[in-house]
Amino acid sequence: MSDHHIKRLVIMRHAKADWPVGVPDHERPLEERGHREAPLAGKWLLKHGVVPDFILCSSALRTRQTCTWVCDELGEKAPTPKLEDGLYSASANRMLTVINHVPDTVTTLMVISHMPGVQDLAMHLASRDSDHDAYMDAATRYPTSALTVMETEKSWAELDGQDARLTHFTVPRH
């Protein structure tokens, strides 16, 4: 793959959320551990040179809070996130439809959403030449704050299935 044609997709599951009694699922906040771990994802992205130029974030409170922590770590490199109602409790196919509408001027796209959609999406897009260990990790567990990094030469509109190489799967922790 020639570097100037490569697009990167970062799929992130929101950080650890709380389950307060009587709070609707959409409004669930991060718990203390989530507030500690979410910034680590931003630090990991910076350290590995995977800085998104566009972020799509589910409209749920826990994903918005996760996104704020990630963007705080990215500092002036952080793009203005776009809240996307369609990513809340979305299936992999629904997430892919949202991604398919991203303009091709975006070279590194980050999507912050929920299980099981984030894991299903990563598995659906992963090509046969994916990093084996990263693929197996993403397939077997996808804890809160987990990040999957994928690369493709296709346009966002053409992304379909098994056409992005899974290069990294990480769960940033202290």
PDB file of C-alpha atoms in Angstrom:
ATOM      1  CA  MET A   1       0.000   0.000   0.000  1.00  0.00           C
ATOM      2  CA  SER A   2       1.315   3.418  -0.888  1.00  0.00           C
ATOM      3  CA  ASP A   3       1.050   5.768   2.065  1.00  0.00           C
ATOM      4  CA  HIS A   4      -0.669   8.669   0.338  1.00  0.00           C
ATOM      5  CA  HIS A   5      -3.713   6.560  -0.599  1.00  0.00           C
ATOM      6  CA  ILE A   6      -4.149   4.890   2.764  1.00  0.00           C
ATOM      7  CA  LYS A   7      -7.111   5.825   4.903  1.00  0.00           C
ATOM      8  CA  ARG A   8      -7.207   4.890   8.555  1.00  0.00           C
ATOM      9  CA  LEU A   9     -10.285   4.022  10.564  1.00  0.00           C
ATOM     10  CA  VAL A  10     -10.137   4.052  14.358  1.00  0.00           C
ATOM     11  CA  ILE A  11     -13.042   2.276  16.038  1.00  0.00           C
ATOM     12  CA  MET A  12     -13.375   2.939  19.755  1.00  0.00           C
ATOM     13  CA  ARG A  13     -15.729   1.585  22.369  1.00  0.00           C
ATOM     14  CA  HIS A  14     -16.659   4.232  24.939  1.00  0.00           C
ATOM     15  CA  ALA A  15     -14.920   4.181  28.329  1.00  0.00           C
ATOM     16  CA  LYS A  16     -16.411   2.442  31.386  1.00  0.00           C
ATOM     17  CA  ALA A  17     -19.926   3.755  32.057  1.00  0.00           C
ATOM     18  CA  ASP A  18     -21.952   3.917  35.233  1.00  0.00           C
ATOM     19  CA  TRP A  19     -25.437   2.417  35.711  1.00  0.00           C
ATOM     20  CA  PRO A  20     -27.214   5.007  37.913  1.00  0.00           C
ATOM     21  CA  VAL A  21     -30.722   3.950  38.962  1.00  0.00           C
ATOM     22  CA  GLY A  22     -33.488   5.647  36.999  1.00  0.00           C
ATOM     23  CA  VAL A  23     -31.183   7.173  34.366  1.00  0.00           C
ATOM     24  CA  PRO A  24     -32.150   6.365  30.761  1.00  0.00           C
ATOM     25  CA  ASP A  25     -29.476   4.354  28.900  1.00  0.00           C
ATOM     26  CA  HIS A  26     -28.743   7.237  26.501  1.00  0.00           C
ATOM     27  CA  GLU A  27     -27.887   9.503  29.461  1.00  0.00           C
ATOM     28  CA  ARG A  28     -25.597   7.111  31.361  1.00  0.00           C
ATOM     29  CA  PRO A  29     -22.364   8.908  32.375  1.00  0.00           C
ATOM     30  CA  LEU A  30     -18.860   7.530  32.640  1.00  0.00           C
ATOM     31  CA  GLU A  31     -17.929   6.100  36.003  1.00  0.00           C
ATOM     32  CA  GLU A  32     -14.716   7.102  37.786  1.00  0.00           C
ATOM     33  CA  ARG A  33     -12.657   4.424  36.003  1.00  0.00           C
ATOM     34  CA  GLY A  34     -14.001   5.636  32.653  1.00  0.00           C
ATOM     35  CA  HIS A  35     -12.846   9.185  33.395  1.00  0.00           C
ATOM     36  CA  ARG A  36      -9.366   7.810  34.185  1.00  0.00           C
ATOM     37  CA  GLU A  37      -9.112   5.506  31.147  1.00  0.00           C
ATOM     38  CA  ALA A  38     -10.627   7.616  28.350  1.00  0.00           C
ATOM     39  CA  PRO A  39      -7.672  10.081  28.253  1.00  0.00           C
ATOM     40  CA  LEU A  40      -5.302   7.118  27.843  1.00  0.00           C
ATOM     41  CA  ALA A  41      -6.857   6.406  24.456  1.00  0.00           C
ATOM     42  CA  GLY A  42      -5.985   9.929  23.323  1.00  0.00           C
ATOM     43  CA  LYS A  43      -2.443   9.494  24.628  1.00  0.00           C
ATOM     44  CA  TRP A  44      -2.114   6.180  22.751  1.00  0.00           C
ATOM     45  CA  LEU A  45      -3.315   7.792  19.501  1.00  0.00           C
ATOM     46  CA  LEU A  46      -0.771  10.616  19.824  1.00  0.00           C
ATOM     47  CA  LYS A  47       2.086   8.268  20.732  1.00  0.00           C
ATOM     48  CA  HIS A  48       1.375   6.063  17.690  1.00  0.00           C
ATOM     49  CA  GLY A  49       0.795   8.944  15.261  1.00  0.00           C
ATOM     50  CA  VAL A  50      -2.838   8.012  14.658  1.00  0.00           C
ATOM     51  CA  VAL A  51      -4.472  11.430  14.930  1.00  0.00           C
ATOM     52  CA  PRO A  52      -7.989  11.594  13.509  1.00  0.00           C
ATOM     53  CA  ASP A  53      -8.926  14.457  11.231  1.00  0.00           C
ATOM     54  CA  PHE A  54     -12.627  13.644  11.707  1.00  0.00           C
ATOM     55  CA  ILE A  55     -14.480  12.065  14.648  1.00  0.00           C
ATOM     56  CA  LEU A  56     -17.977  10.618  14.536  1.00  0.00           C
ATOM     57  CA  CYS A  57     -19.373  10.107  18.028  1.00  0.00           C
ATOM     58  CA  SER A  58     -22.589   8.501  19.223  1.00  0.00           C
ATOM     59  CA  SER A  59     -24.894  11.057  20.839  1.00  0.00           C
ATOM     60  CA  ALA A  60     -25.050   9.082  24.127  1.00  0.00           C
ATOM     61  CA  LEU A  61     -23.574  10.870  27.163  1.00  0.00           C
ATOM     62  CA  ARG A  62     -20.900   8.197  27.837  1.00  0.00           C
ATOM     63  CA  THR A  63     -19.559   8.397  24.272  1.00  0.00           C
ATOM     64  CA  ARG A  64     -19.611  12.210  24.316  1.00  0.00           C
ATOM     65  CA  GLN A  65     -17.635  12.208  27.586  1.00  0.00           C
ATOM     66  CA  THR A  66     -15.171   9.662  26.165  1.00  0.00           C
ATOM     67  CA  CYS A  67     -14.740  11.829  23.073  1.00  0.00           C
ATOM     68  CA  THR A  68     -14.104  14.939  25.204  1.00  0.00           C
ATOM     69  CA  TRP A  69     -11.297  13.170  27.093  1.00  0.00           C
ATOM     70  CA  VAL A  70      -9.728  11.880  23.852  1.00  0.00           C
ATOM     71  CA  CYS A  71      -9.891  15.347  22.287  1.00  0.00           C
ATOM     72  CA  ASP A  72      -8.408  16.938  25.423  1.00  0.00           C
ATOM     73  CA  GLU A  73      -5.372  14.673  25.002  1.00  0.00           C
ATOM     74  CA  LEU A  74      -5.116  15.414  21.269  1.00  0.00           C
ATOM     75  CA  GLY A  75      -5.074  19.117  22.129  1.00  0.00           C
ATOM     76  CA  GLU A  76      -4.842  21.452  19.146  1.00  0.00           C
ATOM     77  CA  LYS A  77      -4.660  18.426  16.812  1.00  0.00           C
ATOM     78  CA  ALA A  78      -8.206  17.388  17.788  1.00  0.00           C
ATOM     79  CA  PRO A  79     -10.889  17.872  15.157  1.00  0.00           C
ATOM     80  CA  THR A  80     -14.342  19.122  16.107  1.00  0.00           C
ATOM     81  CA  PRO A  81     -16.346  15.917  16.677  1.00  0.00           C
ATOM     82  CA  LYS A  82     -19.658  15.337  14.929  1.00  0.00           C
ATOM     83  CA  LEU A  83     -22.370  13.862  17.119  1.00  0.00           C
ATOM     84  CA  GLU A  84     -24.262  11.169  15.258  1.00  0.00           C
ATOM     85  CA  ASP A  85     -27.593   9.896  16.641  1.00  0.00           C
ATOM     86  CA  GLY A  86     -27.373   7.000  14.182  1.00  0.00           C
ATOM     87  CA  LEU A  87     -24.370   5.553  16.047  1.00  0.00           C
ATOM     88  CA  TYR A  88     -26.305   5.096  19.300  1.00  0.00           C
ATOM     89  CA  SER A  89     -26.937   1.343  19.763  1.00  0.00           C
ATOM     90  CA  ALA A  90     -26.182   0.906  16.063  1.00  0.00           C
ATOM     91  CA  SER A  91     -25.484  -2.376  14.326  1.00  0.00           C
ATOM     92  CA  ALA A  92     -22.280  -2.809  12.336  1.00  0.00           C
ATOM     93  CA  ASN A  93     -24.263  -2.254   9.120  1.00  0.00           C
ATOM     94  CA  ARG A  94     -25.753   0.992  10.431  1.00  0.00           C
ATOM     95  CA  MET A  95     -22.277   2.216  11.480  1.00  0.00           C
ATOM     96  CA  LEU A  96     -20.907   1.304   8.068  1.00  0.00           C
ATOM     97  CA  THR A  97     -23.679   3.295   6.381  1.00  0.00           C
ATOM     98  CA  VAL A  98     -22.665   6.350   8.436  1.00  0.00           C
ATOM     99  CA  ILE A  99     -18.971   5.791   7.539  1.00  0.00           C
ATOM    100  CA  ASN A 100     -19.867   5.383   3.851  1.00  0.00           C
ATOM    101  CA  HIS A 101     -21.083   9.009   3.854  1.00  0.00           C
ATOM    102  CA  VAL A 102     -17.810  10.490   5.149  1.00  0.00           C
ATOM    103  CA  PRO A 103     -16.088  12.715   2.558  1.00  0.00           C
ATOM    104  CA  ASP A 104     -12.864  11.360   1.058  1.00  0.00           C
ATOM    105  CA  THR A 105     -10.971  14.435   2.205  1.00  0.00           C
ATOM    106  CA  VAL A 106     -10.911  12.650   5.594  1.00  0.00           C
ATOM    107  CA  THR A 107      -7.823  10.441   5.818  1.00  0.00           C
ATOM    108  CA  THR A 108      -8.076   9.287   9.461  1.00  0.00           C
ATOM    109  CA  LEU A 109     -11.592   8.742  10.750  1.00  0.00           C
ATOM    110  CA  MET A 110     -12.420   7.893  14.360  1.00  0.00           C
ATOM    111  CA  VAL A 111     -15.766   6.392  15.361  1.00  0.00           C
ATOM    112  CA  ILE A 112     -16.713   6.278  19.065  1.00  0.00           C
ATOM    113  CA  SER A 113     -19.683   4.052  19.736  1.00  0.00           C
ATOM    114  CA  HIS A 114     -21.043   1.011  21.579  1.00  0.00           C
ATOM    115  CA  MET A 115     -20.943  -2.769  21.826  1.00  0.00           C
ATOM    116  CA  PRO A 116     -21.741  -4.991  20.067  1.00  0.00           C
ATOM    117  CA  GLY A 117     -21.631  -2.733  17.010  1.00  0.00           C
ATOM    118  CA  VAL A 118     -17.983  -1.648  17.354  1.00  0.00           C
ATOM    119  CA  GLN A 119     -16.694  -5.214  17.572  1.00  0.00           C
ATOM    120  CA  ASP A 120     -19.007  -6.457  14.820  1.00  0.00           C
ATOM    121  CA  LEU A 121     -17.876  -3.606  12.556  1.00  0.00           C
ATOM    122  CA  ALA A 122     -14.175  -4.331  13.127  1.00  0.00           C
ATOM    123  CA  MET A 123     -14.696  -8.035  12.393  1.00  0.00           C
ATOM    124  CA  HIS A 124     -16.830  -7.273   9.326  1.00  0.00           C
ATOM    125  CA  LEU A 125     -14.236  -4.930   7.808  1.00  0.00           C
ATOM    126  CA  ALA A 126     -11.090  -6.906   8.725  1.00  0.00           C
ATOM    127  CA  SER A 127      -9.325  -8.258   5.640  1.00  0.00           C
ATOM    128  CA  ARG A 128      -7.425 -11.518   5.383  1.00  0.00           C
ATOM    129  CA  ASP A 129      -4.078  -9.695   5.611  1.00  0.00           C
ATOM    130  CA  SER A 130      -4.921  -8.240   9.042  1.00  0.00           C
ATOM    131  CA  ASP A 131      -2.434  -8.570  11.880  1.00  0.00           C
ATOM    132  CA  HIS A 132      -3.312 -11.985  13.322  1.00  0.00           C
ATOM    133  CA  ASP A 133      -2.799 -11.151  17.012  1.00  0.00           C
ATOM    134  CA  ALA A 134      -4.687  -7.856  16.779  1.00  0.00           C
ATOM    135  CA  TYR A 135      -7.523  -9.586  14.923  1.00  0.00           C
ATOM    136  CA  MET A 136      -7.778 -12.381  17.504  1.00  0.00           C
ATOM    137  CA  ASP A 137      -7.743  -9.884  20.391  1.00  0.00           C
ATOM    138  CA  ALA A 138     -10.516  -7.800  18.812  1.00  0.00           C
ATOM    139  CA  ALA A 139     -12.528 -10.926  18.011  1.00  0.00           C
ATOM    140  CA  THR A 140     -12.361 -12.426  21.497  1.00  0.00           C
ATOM    141  CA  ARG A 141     -12.744  -9.368  23.728  1.00  0.00           C
ATOM    142  CA  TYR A 142     -13.673  -5.743  23.193  1.00  0.00           C
ATOM    143  CA  PRO A 143     -13.616  -4.075  26.618  1.00  0.00           C
ATOM    144  CA  THR A 144     -14.418  -0.454  27.347  1.00  0.00           C
ATOM    145  CA  SER A 145     -11.944   2.076  25.877  1.00  0.00           C
ATOM    146  CA  ALA A 146     -10.691  -0.505  23.354  1.00  0.00           C
ATOM    147  CA  LEU A 147      -9.304   0.879  20.088  1.00  0.00           C
ATOM    148  CA  THR A 148      -9.080  -0.871  16.734  1.00  0.00           C
ATOM    149  CA  VAL A 149      -6.985   0.734  14.002  1.00  0.00           C
ATOM    150  CA  MET A 150      -7.642  -0.312  10.411  1.00  0.00           C
ATOM    151  CA  GLU A 151      -6.130   0.750   7.077  1.00  0.00           C
ATOM    152  CA  THR A 152      -7.661   0.712   3.623  1.00  0.00           C
ATOM    153  CA  GLU A 153      -6.967   2.047   0.152  1.00  0.00           C
ATOM    154  CA  LYS A 154     -10.685   2.241  -0.621  1.00  0.00           C
ATOM    155  CA  SER A 155     -12.782   5.375  -0.371  1.00  0.00           C
ATOM    156  CA  TRP A 156     -15.137   5.589   2.609  1.00  0.00           C
ATOM    157  CA  ALA A 157     -18.078   5.105   0.246  1.00  0.00           C
ATOM    158  CA  GLU A 158     -16.584   1.846  -1.066  1.00  0.00           C
ATOM    159  CA  LEU A 159     -15.892   0.266   2.344  1.00  0.00           C
ATOM    160  CA  ASP A 160     -17.960  -2.847   2.451  1.00  0.00           C
ATOM    161  CA  GLY A 161     -16.491  -5.923   4.098  1.00  0.00           C
ATOM    162  CA  GLN A 162     -13.108  -7.614   4.503  1.00  0.00           C
ATOM    163  CA  ASP A 163     -11.471  -4.641   2.804  1.00  0.00           C
ATOM    164  CA  ALA A 164      -9.586  -2.962   5.651  1.00  0.00           C
ATOM    165  CA  ARG A 165      -6.423  -4.335   7.247  1.00  0.00           C
ATOM    166  CA  LEU A 166      -6.690  -4.495  11.026  1.00  0.00           C
ATOM    167  CA  THR A 167      -3.279  -3.254  12.183  1.00  0.00           C
ATOM    168  CA  HIS A 168      -3.723  -2.554  15.918  1.00  0.00           C
ATOM    169  CA  PHE A 169      -6.046  -3.500  18.735  1.00  0.00           C
ATOM    170  CA  THR A 170      -5.323  -2.008  22.129  1.00  0.00           C
ATOM    171  CA  VAL A 171      -6.964  -1.412  25.456  1.00  0.00           C
ATOM    172  CA  PRO A 172      -5.184   1.605  26.945  1.00  0.00           C
ATOM    173  CA  ARG A 173      -4.836   1.144  30.709  1.00  0.00           C
ATOM    174  CA  HIS A 174      -2.691   2.712  33.442  1.00  0.00           C
TER     175      HIS A 174
END
